[in-house]
Short mmCIF file of C-alpha atoms in Angstrom, two decimals:
data_model
loop_
_atom_site.label_atom_id
_atom_site.label_comp_id
_atom_site.label_asym_id
_atom_site.label_seq_id
_atom_site.Cartn_x
_atom_site.Cartn_y
_atom_site.Cartn_z
CA MET A 1 0.04 -0.08 -0.05
CA SER A 2 2.77 2.41 0.69
CA GLY A 3 4.30 1.79 -2.71
CA ARG A 4 0.91 2.22 -4.58
CA ASN A 5 2.25 5.19 -6.14
CA GLY A 6 5.61 3.77 -7.01
CA PHE A 7 8.61 1.89 -5.39
CA GLY A 8 9.20 1.85 -1.69
CA ARG A 9 12.54 1.89 -0.20
CA ARG A 10 14.02 -1.17 1.27
CA ASP A 11 15.50 0.74 4.27
CA GLN A 12 11.90 1.89 4.98
CA ALA A 13 10.84 -1.81 5.03
CA VAL A 14 13.76 -2.61 7.30
CA ALA A 15 12.83 0.05 9.82
CA LEU A 16 9.16 -1.27 9.80
CA PHE A 17 9.96 -5.05 10.24
CA TRP A 18 13.42 -5.15 12.06
CA PRO A 19 14.17 -1.97 13.74
CA GLU A 20 16.05 -3.68 16.58
CA HIS A 21 18.56 -5.45 14.30
CA TYR A 22 21.79 -4.18 13.33
CA ALA A 23 21.58 -2.76 9.57
CA GLU A 24 23.38 -5.56 7.91
CA HIS A 25 21.20 -8.24 9.88
CA ALA A 26 18.16 -6.45 9.14
CA ARG A 27 18.84 -6.05 5.41
CA ALA A 28 19.91 -9.88 5.29
CA ALA A 29 16.52 -10.73 6.85
CA LEU A 30 14.59 -8.47 4.12
CA THR A 31 16.66 -10.11 1.38
CA ARG A 32 15.45 -13.45 2.74
CA ALA A 33 11.90 -12.18 3.09
CA ILE A 34 11.89 -10.93 -0.64
CA TYR A 35 13.34 -14.32 -1.77
CA TYR A 36 10.51 -16.17 0.16
CA LEU A 37 7.82 -13.87 -1.25
CA ARG A 38 9.07 -14.18 -4.81
CA GLN A 39 8.98 -18.04 -4.39
CA SER A 40 5.52 -17.89 -2.98
CA LEU A 41 4.01 -15.13 -5.26
CA GLY A 42 5.66 -16.08 -8.74
CA ASP A 43 7.77 -14.09 -10.96
CA GLY A 44 6.93 -10.56 -11.77
CA VAL A 45 4.76 -9.85 -8.57
CA LEU A 46 7.74 -8.39 -6.29
CA VAL A 47 9.88 -5.99 -8.51
CA SER A 48 13.24 -4.54 -7.54
CA ARG A 49 14.64 -1.20 -9.08
CA GLY A 50 18.39 -1.33 -8.43
CA SER A 51 19.41 -2.42 -5.01
CA ASP A 52 17.37 -0.03 -2.87
CA GLU A 53 13.78 -0.18 -4.11
CA ILE A 54 10.99 -2.60 -4.24
CA HIS A 55 7.30 -2.45 -5.58
CA LEU A 56 4.58 -4.99 -5.86
CA ALA A 57 3.16 -4.98 -9.31
CA ALA A 58 -0.45 -3.86 -9.19
CA ASP A 59 -1.46 -5.83 -12.29
CA MET A 60 -0.09 -9.07 -10.59
CA LEU A 61 -1.68 -8.71 -7.10
CA TRP A 62 -4.94 -7.23 -6.22
CA CYS A 63 -5.45 -5.40 -2.89
CA ASP A 64 -8.93 -4.36 -1.53
CA ALA A 65 -7.50 -1.33 0.25
CA VAL A 66 -5.70 -0.08 -2.95
CA ALA A 67 -8.70 -0.77 -4.95
CA LEU A 68 -10.81 1.18 -2.41
CA ASP A 69 -8.30 4.19 -2.72
CA ALA A 70 -8.58 4.02 -6.46
CA ALA A 71 -12.42 4.07 -6.61
CA ILE A 72 -12.35 7.05 -4.19
CA ASP A 73 -9.99 8.70 -6.53
CA GLU A 74 -12.05 7.72 -9.48
CA GLY A 75 -15.18 9.24 -8.09
CA ARG A 76 -16.81 5.90 -7.45
CA PRO A 77 -17.70 6.13 -3.56
CA GLU A 78 -20.23 3.32 -3.72
CA ASP A 79 -17.78 0.88 -5.24
CA ALA A 80 -15.26 1.86 -2.61
CA LEU A 81 -17.70 1.15 0.04
CA ALA A 82 -18.51 -1.99 -1.29
CA LEU A 83 -14.88 -3.06 -0.72
CA TYR A 84 -14.56 -2.04 2.85
CA ARG A 85 -15.02 -4.91 5.21
CA GLY A 86 -13.59 -3.43 8.46
CA GLU A 87 -10.43 -2.21 9.69
CA LEU A 88 -7.30 -2.97 7.77
CA LEU A 89 -5.50 -6.32 8.78
CA GLU A 90 -7.86 -6.70 11.81
CA GLY A 91 -6.44 -9.13 14.11
CA PHE A 92 -2.95 -9.28 12.27
CA PHE A 93 0.00 -8.78 14.43
CA VAL A 94 3.72 -8.71 13.74
CA SER A 95 5.73 -9.08 17.02
CA ASN A 96 8.63 -6.80 17.82
CA ALA A 97 7.80 -4.58 14.79
CA PRO A 98 6.46 -1.14 16.40
CA GLY A 99 7.22 0.61 13.20
CA PHE A 100 4.92 -1.72 11.30
CA GLU A 101 2.34 -1.32 14.07
CA ARG A 102 2.30 2.46 13.75
CA TRP A 103 2.20 2.27 9.97
CA VAL A 104 -0.76 0.03 10.07
CA ASP A 105 -2.47 2.25 12.78
CA GLY A 106 -1.83 5.23 10.49
CA GLU A 107 -3.44 3.38 7.53
CA ARG A 108 -6.42 2.22 9.40
CA ARG A 109 -7.18 5.67 10.59
CA ARG A 110 -6.66 7.08 7.04
CA LEU A 111 -8.84 4.19 5.36
CA GLY A 112 -11.42 4.92 8.14
CA ASP A 113 -11.43 8.53 7.36
CA THR A 114 -11.84 7.97 3.75
CA VAL A 115 -14.65 5.63 4.09
CA CYS A 116 -16.36 7.91 6.54
CA ARG A 117 -16.11 10.85 4.25
CA ALA A 118 -17.35 8.85 1.20
CA THR A 119 -20.21 7.69 3.13
CA TRP A 120 -21.29 10.94 4.44
CA SER A 121 -20.90 12.30 1.02
CA ILE A 122 -23.32 9.82 -0.69
CA ALA A 123 -25.78 10.56 2.37
CA GLU A 124 -25.55 14.18 1.74
CA ASP A 125 -26.03 13.65 -1.99
CA ALA A 126 -29.13 11.68 -1.42
CA GLU A 127 -30.46 14.14 1.34
CA ARG A 128 -30.01 17.07 -1.31
CA SER A 129 -31.80 15.08 -3.87
CA GLY A 130 -34.79 14.51 -1.55
CA ASP A 131 -34.09 10.77 -1.06
CA HIS A 132 -34.41 10.79 2.72
CA THR A 133 -34.81 6.95 2.93
CA LEU A 134 -31.40 6.53 0.93
CA ALA A 135 -29.64 9.04 3.02
CA ALA A 136 -30.92 7.35 6.27
CA ARG A 137 -29.56 4.05 4.95
CA TRP A 138 -26.09 5.37 4.12
CA SER A 139 -25.95 7.31 7.47
CA ARG A 140 -26.93 4.09 9.46
CA TRP A 141 -24.09 2.33 7.09
CA ALA A 142 -21.78 4.92 8.54
CA VAL A 143 -22.70 4.59 12.02
CA ASP A 144 -22.73 0.80 12.05
CA ARG A 145 -19.07 0.89 11.22
CA PHE A 146 -18.18 3.89 13.30
CA PRO A 147 -20.45 3.64 16.16
CA LEU A 148 -18.79 6.00 18.51
CA ASP A 149 -18.83 9.03 15.97
CA GLU A 150 -21.05 11.25 17.93
CA ALA A 151 -21.52 13.71 15.02
CA GLY A 152 -22.17 10.66 12.75
CA VAL A 153 -24.91 9.49 15.28
CA GLN A 154 -26.52 13.07 15.26
CA ARG A 155 -26.46 13.12 11.38
CA LEU A 156 -28.14 9.62 11.32
CA MET A 157 -30.88 10.92 13.71
CA THR A 158 -31.57 13.88 11.48
CA ALA A 159 -31.78 11.71 8.29
CA LEU A 160 -34.19 9.16 10.19
CA ASP A 161 -36.23 12.25 11.19
CA HIS A 162 -36.37 13.61 7.72
CA ALA A 163 -37.33 10.12 6.35
CA GLY A 164 -40.20 10.17 8.82
CA ALA A 165 -38.64 7.43 10.98
CA ARG A 166 -38.64 9.33 14.35
CA ALA A 167 -38.79 6.25 16.37
CA GLY A 168 -35.49 5.04 14.64
CA ALA A 169 -34.08 8.41 15.53
CA VAL A 170 -34.65 7.83 19.19
CA LEU A 171 -33.48 4.30 18.93
CA ALA A 172 -30.19 5.60 17.42
CA TYR A 173 -29.64 7.93 20.19
CA GLU A 174 -30.43 5.17 22.89
CA GLN A 175 -28.01 2.82 21.18
CA PHE A 176 -25.40 5.36 21.07
CA ALA A 177 -25.85 6.16 24.70
CA GLU A 178 -25.64 2.65 25.67
CA ARG A 179 -22.34 2.36 23.61
CA VAL A 180 -20.80 5.35 25.01
CA ALA A 181 -21.74 4.27 28.53
CA GLY A 182 -20.25 0.73 27.85
CA GLU A 183 -17.09 2.22 26.55
CA LEU A 184 -16.48 4.88 29.21
CA GLU A 185 -18.16 2.81 32.08
#
C-alpha cells in the first residue's frame, strides 16, 4: 500500500519490520523475506529497481485497500464502500515491529476517514436530492461501522427524522448512549 504510487525503499521496510536488528542483519532478513515472497507469489509480482527499491506489481496482485483508494480517486464512492469490510489487517500482528504497528494504525485511521467521508458524501447527495430514505440508509451504514462517532449519530438521527422514522432516530440515540456508557463505564 505504501508503494502504490511507486517503488518503496528497502530501508523503510527494514525500519518497519526489523528495527531492533543491526543494519546488515536487518537487510539480510529483508533479502530472505523478499526471496520467500518471490518464491510464493511467482515471477513479476515483487519487482526491484536497483538495490534500494521494491514494488508490488499492481497488475499481478490485487489488494482491496488499494482498490478502495482507487475507487475514491476515480469518484466511485459506492464501489469503494462495497470493498470496505472493516479495519485494515484486523487481528493481524507482527511481534517486535513497532514501526509496522504504527504504519498499520495510521493506514487504519486514513482508510477509516476515507470511508467515513465517502459515506457521508453519498448520504448528503441523497439528502439534497430528496431521497431521505437513502440518506438514512447510508447514514446507518456509517454509524454501524463507526459507532462512537457522535456527529455521525446526530446526522443519522437527522436523516431518520427527515425520512419520517422518528422512532428510529430515538433508537439510534439510545443505542449510542448505551455504547458510550459501555465504553466509558
